[in-house]
Short mmCIF file of C-alpha atoms in Angstrom, two decimals:
data_model
loop_
_atom_site.label_atom_id
_atom_site.label_comp_id
_atom_site.label_asym_id
_atom_site.label_seq_id
_atom_site.Cartn_x
_atom_site.Cartn_y
_atom_site.Cartn_z
CA MET X 36 5.47 -24.42 33.51
CA SER X 37 7.88 -25.46 30.85
CA GLU X 38 10.44 -22.93 29.13
CA THR X 39 8.57 -23.78 25.70
CA TYR X 40 5.15 -22.76 26.82
CA SER X 41 6.45 -19.88 28.83
CA GLY X 42 8.14 -18.63 25.75
CA LYS X 43 5.10 -19.10 23.78
CA ARG X 44 2.93 -17.21 26.39
CA TYR X 45 5.54 -14.34 26.24
CA SER X 46 5.48 -14.23 22.45
CA ASN X 47 1.59 -14.11 22.29
CA PHE X 48 1.32 -11.00 24.89
CA VAL X 49 4.10 -9.17 22.62
CA ASN X 50 2.46 -9.46 19.19
CA VAL X 51 -0.76 -8.46 21.02
CA LEU X 52 0.61 -5.33 21.97
CA LEU X 53 2.42 -5.00 18.58
CA PHE X 54 -1.40 -5.63 16.93
CA LEU X 55 -2.83 -2.74 19.03
CA PHE X 56 -0.14 -0.49 18.69
CA PRO X 57 -0.93 0.66 14.84
CA ILE X 58 -4.56 0.48 15.65
CA GLY X 59 -4.29 3.00 19.08
CA ILE X 60 -1.48 5.20 17.84
CA ILE X 61 -3.50 7.25 15.74
CA ASN X 62 -7.09 6.55 16.94
CA PHE X 63 -6.39 6.73 20.95
CA LYS X 64 -4.55 9.43 22.68
CA THR X 65 -2.01 8.14 25.10
CA SER X 66 -2.41 4.32 23.84
CA GLY X 67 1.25 4.37 22.30
CA ASP X 68 3.00 5.51 25.64
CA LEU X 69 0.96 2.80 27.39
CA ILE X 70 2.08 0.09 24.81
CA LEU X 71 5.59 0.91 24.92
CA PHE X 72 5.52 1.12 28.42
CA LEU X 73 4.44 -2.26 28.53
CA LEU X 74 6.92 -3.45 26.10
CA MET X 75 9.89 -1.83 28.31
CA LEU X 76 8.34 -3.91 31.20
CA MET X 77 8.60 -6.90 28.91
CA GLY X 78 12.14 -5.84 27.99
CA ILE X 79 12.97 -5.75 31.77
CA TYR X 80 11.77 -9.21 31.72
CA ALA X 81 13.77 -10.46 29.08
CA ILE X 82 16.97 -9.17 30.39
CA PHE X 83 16.61 -10.97 33.64
CA THR X 84 15.57 -14.22 31.80
CA THR X 85 17.86 -13.99 28.63
CA LYS X 86 21.04 -12.20 30.16
CA ILE X 87 21.12 -10.12 26.81
CA ASN X 88 22.56 -6.95 27.25
CA PRO X 89 20.85 -4.67 24.12
CA PHE X 90 23.94 -2.18 23.94
CA LYS X 91 26.36 -5.48 23.08
CA HIS X 92 24.06 -7.57 21.12
CA PRO X 93 25.03 -7.30 17.51
CA LYS X 94 21.33 -6.95 16.17
CA LEU X 95 20.12 -4.67 19.37
CA LYS X 96 23.69 -2.66 19.56
CA LEU X 97 23.21 0.21 16.87
CA PHE X 98 19.61 0.80 17.61
CA SER X 99 20.31 1.07 21.36
CA VAL X 100 23.33 3.27 20.95
CA LEU X 101 21.57 5.60 18.57
CA SER X 102 18.33 6.10 20.33
CA VAL X 103 19.88 6.79 23.88
CA ALA X 104 22.67 9.05 22.42
CA TYR X 105 19.66 11.07 21.02
CA PHE X 106 18.27 11.30 24.24
CA GLY X 107 21.68 12.20 25.75
CA VAL X 108 22.19 15.24 23.06
CA ILE X 109 18.69 16.22 24.57
CA ILE X 110 19.86 16.27 28.13
CA LEU X 111 22.80 17.67 27.09
CA SER X 112 21.41 20.65 25.38
CA ILE X 113 19.24 21.46 28.68
CA LEU X 114 22.18 21.77 30.83
CA MET X 115 24.12 23.91 28.65
CA SER X 116 21.31 26.21 28.26
CA GLU X 117 20.62 29.01 30.25
CA LYS X 118 17.29 27.79 31.78
CA PRO X 119 17.81 24.22 32.34
CA LEU X 120 15.25 23.77 35.38
CA GLU X 121 12.44 25.50 32.62
CA LEU X 122 13.42 23.00 30.04
CA LEU X 123 14.30 19.84 32.10
CA HIS X 124 10.37 18.80 32.06
CA PHE X 125 10.08 18.48 28.35
CA THR X 126 12.38 15.50 28.18
CA ASN X 127 9.06 13.19 29.39
CA ARG X 128 8.13 13.34 25.33
CA ASP X 129 11.34 11.58 24.60
CA LEU X 130 11.43 9.01 27.05
CA ALA X 131 10.47 6.23 24.40
CA PHE X 132 14.26 7.11 23.02
CA LEU X 133 15.90 6.52 26.77
CA PHE X 134 13.65 3.23 27.13
CA ALA X 135 14.44 2.09 23.62
CA PRO X 136 16.73 -0.91 23.99
CA LEU X 137 14.32 -2.35 26.38
CA ILE X 138 11.62 -2.16 23.88
CA ALA X 139 13.62 -3.66 21.23
CA LEU X 140 15.11 -6.37 23.28
CA ALA X 141 11.38 -7.40 24.35
CA ILE X 142 10.48 -7.48 20.45
CA TYR X 143 13.59 -9.27 19.35
CA LYS X 144 12.79 -12.28 21.54
CA THR X 145 9.31 -12.45 19.83
CA ASP X 146 8.40 -14.75 17.01
CA ILE X 147 6.61 -11.61 15.13
CA ASP X 148 3.22 -12.49 13.59
CA PHE X 149 4.19 -10.22 10.40
CA ASN X 150 0.82 -10.75 8.44
CA ARG X 151 -1.25 -9.69 11.50
CA LEU X 152 0.88 -6.73 12.00
CA ILE X 153 -0.07 -5.57 8.36
CA LEU X 154 -3.33 -6.45 9.09
CA ALA X 155 -3.45 -3.97 12.31
CA MET X 156 -2.12 -1.09 9.87
CA LYS X 157 -4.88 -1.65 7.63
CA LEU X 158 -7.75 -1.91 10.34
CA SER X 159 -6.10 1.37 11.71
CA LEU X 160 -6.43 2.94 8.59
CA ILE X 161 -9.96 2.02 8.18
CA MET X 162 -10.85 3.18 11.46
CA ILE X 163 -9.28 7.18 11.23
CA GLY X 164 -10.40 7.08 7.75
CA GLY X 165 -14.00 6.31 8.33
CA TYR X 166 -13.84 8.47 11.38
CA ILE X 167 -12.60 11.53 9.46
CA LEU X 168 -14.92 11.00 6.65
CA TYR X 169 -18.00 10.68 8.82
CA GLN X 170 -17.06 14.31 10.06
CA HIS X 171 -16.36 15.65 6.78
CA LEU X 172 -19.77 14.47 5.34
CA ILE X 173 -21.77 14.98 8.51
CA ASN X 174 -20.43 18.26 9.64
CA GLY X 175 -18.62 19.45 6.51
CA VAL X 176 -15.53 20.40 9.10
CA ILE X 177 -13.35 18.31 10.58
CA THR X 178 -12.94 19.20 14.62
CA ASP X 179 -11.22 16.23 15.77
CA TRP X 180 -8.15 15.02 14.03
CA ARG X 181 -7.26 12.72 16.95
CA LEU X 182 -3.77 13.74 17.53
CA SER X 183 -3.31 16.79 15.51
CA ARG X 184 -4.12 17.89 11.88
CA GLY X 185 -0.41 17.77 11.25
CA ILE X 186 0.45 14.64 12.94
CA THR X 187 -2.42 12.41 12.26
CA PRO X 188 -2.10 12.56 8.54
CA SER X 189 1.63 12.13 8.77
CA LEU X 190 1.37 8.85 10.69
CA THR X 191 -1.64 7.88 8.35
CA MET X 192 0.76 8.36 5.27
CA MET X 193 3.53 6.32 6.97
CA MET X 194 1.23 3.04 7.93
CA LEU X 195 -0.30 3.56 4.48
CA VAL X 196 2.77 2.72 2.47
CA PHE X 197 3.62 0.12 4.96
CA SER X 198 0.49 -1.44 4.51
CA TRP X 199 1.42 -2.23 0.66
CA VAL X 200 4.22 -4.27 1.67
CA ASN X 201 2.42 -7.40 1.08
CA ILE X 202 0.62 -6.47 -2.06
CA ASN X 203 2.10 -8.72 -4.58
CA TYR X 204 1.12 -11.75 -2.50
CA GLU X 205 -2.16 -11.00 -1.27
CA ASN X 206 -5.37 -13.04 -1.64
CA LYS X 207 -8.35 -11.14 -3.13
CA TYR X 208 -9.91 -10.71 0.29
CA SER X 209 -6.51 -9.09 1.66
CA LEU X 210 -6.29 -6.91 -1.29
CA LEU X 211 -9.66 -5.84 -0.87
CA LEU X 212 -9.10 -4.70 2.39
CA THR X 213 -5.77 -2.74 1.32
CA ALA X 214 -7.96 -1.20 -1.69
CA ILE X 215 -10.58 0.30 1.18
CA SER X 216 -7.63 1.20 3.62
CA SER X 217 -5.88 2.94 1.09
CA ILE X 218 -8.65 4.85 -0.08
CA LEU X 219 -9.84 6.10 3.18
CA ALA X 220 -6.18 6.89 4.19
CA ILE X 221 -5.45 8.94 1.03
CA ASN X 222 -8.66 10.91 1.77
CA VAL X 223 -7.37 11.78 5.22
CA ILE X 224 -4.14 12.99 3.64
CA ILE X 225 -5.97 15.30 1.40
CA LEU X 226 -8.48 16.61 3.59
CA ALA X 227 -5.73 17.76 6.05
CA ASP X 228 -4.34 20.16 3.38
CA GLN X 229 -0.90 19.63 4.41
CA ARG X 230 1.20 20.09 1.49
CA GLY X 231 4.31 18.49 2.98
CA THR X 232 2.30 15.20 3.59
CA PHE X 233 0.96 15.15 0.49
CA LEU X 234 4.30 15.39 -1.21
CA GLY X 235 5.64 12.91 1.30
CA LEU X 236 3.26 10.40 0.14
CA MET X 237 4.03 10.93 -3.62
CA ILE X 238 7.85 10.42 -3.17
CA LEU X 239 7.06 7.54 -0.99
CA THR X 240 4.91 6.09 -3.50
CA ILE X 241 7.33 6.42 -6.08
CA LEU X 242 10.13 4.71 -3.89
CA PHE X 243 7.57 1.90 -3.16
CA ILE X 244 7.20 1.18 -6.69
CA TYR X 245 10.94 1.05 -7.55
CA LEU X 246 11.27 -1.30 -4.35
CA ASN X 247 9.21 -3.72 -5.66
CA ARG X 248 9.65 -3.20 -9.57
CA LYS X 249 10.54 -6.97 -9.86
CA PRO X 250 7.60 -9.02 -7.88
CA THR X 251 8.04 -13.03 -8.17
CA ILE X 252 4.49 -13.44 -8.73
CA ASN X 253 1.55 -11.27 -9.93
CA GLN X 254 3.88 -9.28 -11.97
CA HIS X 255 0.72 -7.27 -13.70
CA ARG X 256 -0.23 -6.17 -10.03
CA ASN X 257 2.18 -3.21 -9.89
CA LYS X 258 0.65 -1.62 -13.23
CA ILE X 259 -2.90 -2.11 -11.89
CA PHE X 260 -1.93 -0.63 -8.38
CA ILE X 261 -0.45 2.55 -9.95
CA MET X 262 -3.30 3.01 -12.16
CA ALA X 263 -5.84 2.85 -9.46
CA LEU X 264 -3.47 4.95 -7.18
CA ILE X 265 -3.55 7.59 -9.83
CA LEU X 266 -7.30 7.60 -10.24
CA THR X 267 -7.83 7.53 -6.72
CA VAL X 268 -5.73 10.48 -5.99
CA ALA X 269 -6.96 12.17 -8.99
CA SER X 270 -10.74 11.77 -7.72
CA LEU X 271 -10.31 12.83 -4.46
CA LEU X 272 -8.07 15.93 -5.26
CA SER X 273 -11.21 17.15 -7.55
CA ALA X 274 -13.48 16.48 -4.91
CA HIS X 275 -11.50 18.43 -2.32
CA PRO X 276 -9.57 21.22 -4.51
CA LYS X 277 -8.25 23.19 -1.54
CA LEU X 278 -5.06 21.43 -1.26
CA ILE X 279 -4.32 22.42 -4.81
CA ASN X 280 -5.06 25.71 -4.34
CA LYS X 281 -2.59 25.64 -1.17
CA PHE X 282 0.04 24.39 -3.67
CA SER X 283 -0.37 27.37 -5.68
CA LYS X 284 -0.71 30.03 -3.07
CA GLY X 285 2.45 28.47 -1.60
CA VAL X 286 4.57 29.05 -4.82
CA ASP X 287 3.48 32.50 -5.05
CA ASN X 288 4.28 33.28 -1.53
CA VAL X 289 7.70 32.11 -2.11
CA GLU X 290 8.20 34.11 -5.00
CA SER X 291 7.03 37.05 -2.93
CA TRP X 292 9.59 36.15 -0.26
CA VAL X 293 12.47 35.67 -2.36
CA THR X 294 11.59 39.00 -4.33
CA LYS X 295 11.35 40.87 -1.01
CA GLN X 296 7.65 41.77 -2.03
CA LYS X 297 6.03 41.48 1.33
CA ALA X 298 2.57 42.59 0.94
CA SER X 299 -0.35 40.39 1.36
CA THR X 300 1.72 37.05 1.94
CA GLU X 301 3.47 38.72 4.94
CA SER X 302 1.66 35.89 7.53
CA SER X 303 1.27 33.25 5.09
CA THR X 304 2.33 29.72 6.26
CA SER X 305 5.29 29.55 3.49
CA VAL X 306 6.23 32.71 4.64
CA ILE X 307 6.57 32.16 8.38
CA ARG X 308 8.19 29.00 7.68
CA LEU X 309 10.98 30.34 5.41
CA GLU X 310 11.83 32.99 7.89
CA MET X 311 11.96 30.14 10.72
CA TYR X 312 14.52 28.52 8.67
CA LYS X 313 16.61 31.58 7.74
CA GLY X 314 15.87 32.82 11.73
CA GLY X 315 17.13 29.23 12.95
CA LEU X 316 20.09 28.94 11.00
CA LEU X 317 21.24 32.53 11.76
CA ALA X 318 20.53 31.91 15.28
CA ALA X 319 22.39 28.49 15.31
CA LYS X 320 25.60 30.61 14.74
CA GLU X 321 25.45 32.08 17.77
CA LYS X 322 25.51 28.63 19.82
CA PRO X 323 27.09 26.29 17.15
CA LEU X 324 28.27 23.55 19.56
CA PHE X 325 25.47 23.10 22.51
CA GLY X 326 22.41 25.37 21.30
CA TYR X 327 19.83 26.86 23.01
CA GLY X 328 18.27 23.87 25.05
CA TYR X 329 15.49 21.42 23.91
CA ARG X 330 12.09 23.12 22.92
CA ASN X 331 13.72 26.37 22.97
CA THR X 332 13.89 27.03 19.41
CA THR X 333 11.77 29.57 18.00
CA GLY X 334 12.23 32.21 20.44
CA PRO X 335 15.95 32.67 19.21
CA ALA X 336 14.92 32.06 15.61
CA SER X 337 12.47 34.85 16.06
CA LYS X 338 15.11 37.21 17.13
CA PHE X 339 16.93 37.04 13.43
CA THR X 340 14.10 37.67 11.08
CA ASN X 341 13.92 40.96 9.08
CA SER X 342 10.47 41.10 9.64
CA GLN X 343 8.86 42.90 12.70
CA ASN X 344 5.46 41.24 12.03
CA LEU X 345 6.63 37.53 11.90
CA SER X 346 8.95 37.89 15.04
CA GLY X 347 5.75 37.19 17.08
CA PRO X 348 3.99 34.25 15.17
CA ILE X 349 7.33 32.60 15.06
CA SER X 350 8.00 32.47 18.81
CA MET X 351 4.43 31.20 19.35
CA TYR X 352 5.16 27.99 17.88
CA ASN X 353 7.09 25.50 19.74
CA HIS X 354 9.44 24.02 16.73
CA LEU X 355 10.85 25.45 13.64
CA HIS X 356 9.00 22.82 11.35
CA ASN X 357 12.26 21.50 10.15
CA THR X 358 13.76 18.47 12.40
CA PHE X 359 17.33 19.49 10.89
CA ILE X 360 17.62 23.03 11.45
CA ASN X 361 15.21 22.75 14.90
CA THR X 362 17.81 20.10 16.24
CA LEU X 363 20.92 22.39 15.35
CA VAL X 364 18.91 25.25 17.05
CA PHE X 365 18.36 23.18 20.12
CA GLY X 366 21.47 21.16 20.62
CA GLY X 367 24.09 22.74 18.28
CA SER X 368 26.20 20.51 15.83
CA ILE X 369 26.61 17.73 18.25
CA ALA X 370 22.82 17.11 18.28
CA LEU X 371 22.53 17.38 14.68
CA ILE X 372 25.32 14.69 14.17
CA ILE X 373 23.57 12.35 16.27
CA VAL X 374 20.23 12.97 14.27
CA LEU X 375 21.74 12.39 10.91
CA ALA X 376 23.35 9.18 12.45
CA LEU X 377 19.57 8.19 13.81
CA PHE X 378 18.43 8.37 10.10
CA PHE X 379 21.04 7.83 7.83
CA LEU X 380 22.90 4.86 9.61
CA PRO X 381 19.57 2.61 9.87
CA LEU X 382 18.73 3.53 6.41
CA LYS X 383 22.06 2.33 4.92
CA LYS X 384 21.63 -0.55 6.73
CA PHE X 385 18.06 -1.27 5.51
CA TRP X 386 19.37 -0.54 1.73
CA GLN X 387 22.14 -2.51 1.80
CA THR X 388 19.88 -5.25 2.82
CA TYR X 389 17.45 -4.70 0.20
CA LYS X 390 20.48 -4.74 -2.51
CA ALA X 391 21.23 -8.38 -0.88
CA LYS X 392 17.93 -9.31 -1.20
CA ASN X 393 18.03 -10.63 2.38
CA ASN X 394 14.52 -10.38 4.38
CA THR X 395 13.09 -7.89 1.80
CA GLU X 396 9.90 -7.15 3.59
CA TYR X 397 11.54 -5.73 6.65
CA ALA X 398 14.07 -4.26 4.62
CA ILE X 399 11.60 -2.20 2.19
CA LEU X 400 9.56 -1.56 5.33
CA GLY X 401 12.62 0.00 7.12
CA THR X 402 13.86 1.94 3.80
CA LEU X 403 10.33 3.40 3.85
CA LEU X 404 10.27 4.30 7.41
CA MET X 405 13.64 6.04 7.38
CA SER X 406 12.65 7.85 4.04
CA GLY X 407 9.40 9.11 5.18
CA TYR X 408 10.61 10.45 8.50
CA ILE X 409 13.46 12.20 6.61
CA ILE X 410 11.48 13.63 3.95
CA LEU X 411 8.65 14.89 6.63
CA SER X 412 11.31 16.23 8.81
CA SER X 413 12.14 18.63 6.23
CA THR X 414 8.81 20.57 6.73
CA ASN X 415 7.87 19.06 10.14
CA GLY X 416 9.28 18.19 13.73
CA MET X 417 9.18 14.58 13.35
CA LEU X 418 10.72 14.12 16.54
CA GLY X 419 9.49 16.56 18.63
CA GLY X 420 6.07 14.83 19.78
CA VAL X 421 5.11 11.88 21.75
CA ALA X 422 3.15 10.35 19.05
CA GLU X 423 5.80 10.59 16.32
CA ASN X 424 8.62 9.49 18.79
CA ALA X 425 6.72 6.06 19.89
CA PHE X 426 5.71 5.48 15.94
CA PHE X 427 9.36 5.97 15.17
CA VAL X 428 10.99 3.54 18.25
CA LEU X 429 8.48 1.08 18.11
CA PHE X 430 8.77 0.40 14.31
CA LEU X 431 12.32 0.87 14.34
CA SER X 432 12.55 -1.56 17.07
CA ILE X 433 10.88 -4.25 14.94
CA PHE X 434 12.56 -3.51 11.47
CA LEU X 435 15.84 -2.78 12.17
CA PRO X 436 17.09 -6.17 14.51
CA LYS X 437 15.73 -8.25 11.89
CA ILE X 438 17.93 -7.24 8.90
CA ILE X 439 21.32 -7.17 10.73
CA LYS X 440 23.34 -10.10 10.75
CA LYS X 441 24.82 -11.58 13.73
#
């Protein structure tokens, strides 16, 4: 077997895995884990055949160090906690970060079919969007969100903005597919009634429009896209007004919490989360360096709430619905510094590449990925679940090495 033929077979196999990942991650449970496992095996193969060390290679070093460092602070927080044996089994949720250097190497040695990857995202959005819409039309109630009502719309939103990256250059058939997938995906986000995800979509859409403000061709397409997006969102919101009502109630609940008027809003989602944040910050002051241990945050936070009625509901959650506060509580200031580096150092690289007009597509996708996770992390635990971790590791493995110069 020739070396060229072997390399082509390798690239074809990895490209198939990359094509299947967007389709599987939000449509079929555990498929993301399986694909990452296969990519890890390909990374091991690449180490022996290319003799590349991902911790020393200039294009892979930053991602490898950051991902393993994040897994390291999780282990450190568990070892320094009062119940290490009880918490240790939770680390299987974050193994994607431990094996991320191998995954990145496997992808780096592949000639990525970029257009096919974007196509896979659109097909995935059509599949999940059609499935959710079918349940809504037939049953009136969505009983199966595949992952969950919180995770599915978040990852759907991320892939939705990714799928727009070629919008200024698409032919009419690709543009039609973009329109269909976008409408179905936006409908998923609105039906989920997740205020944080909807606001994230609005912010990322504005960011996307800014990043694509000077297309080299089809200069009027951005204006048409903006108008179509506004009409789509307005139409879907008028058909499903529940999300707007949740925004209104949320404002009232926050006002009641701030003014200490704790009547009917006592157990509302907004009040619970605000008490989580306050309790988490107060709990972090007790163990500022190493924290309370991974997945051990809501219990400590519940002890610092002023409300007797909310300490129970808060302790029943498995995270504090804010990645940064949650990290500070479980791992202390050391873990928070690593998470901030994990988010903001790649974002800086992507932004610098975009400004230099190099590898623009990957720079835009990377900026959207990091910005999306930062925005969603303000109201969700975006590094706490298997699917969110797999999504982050896979796409950062693709985007970041592409924009780093040797």
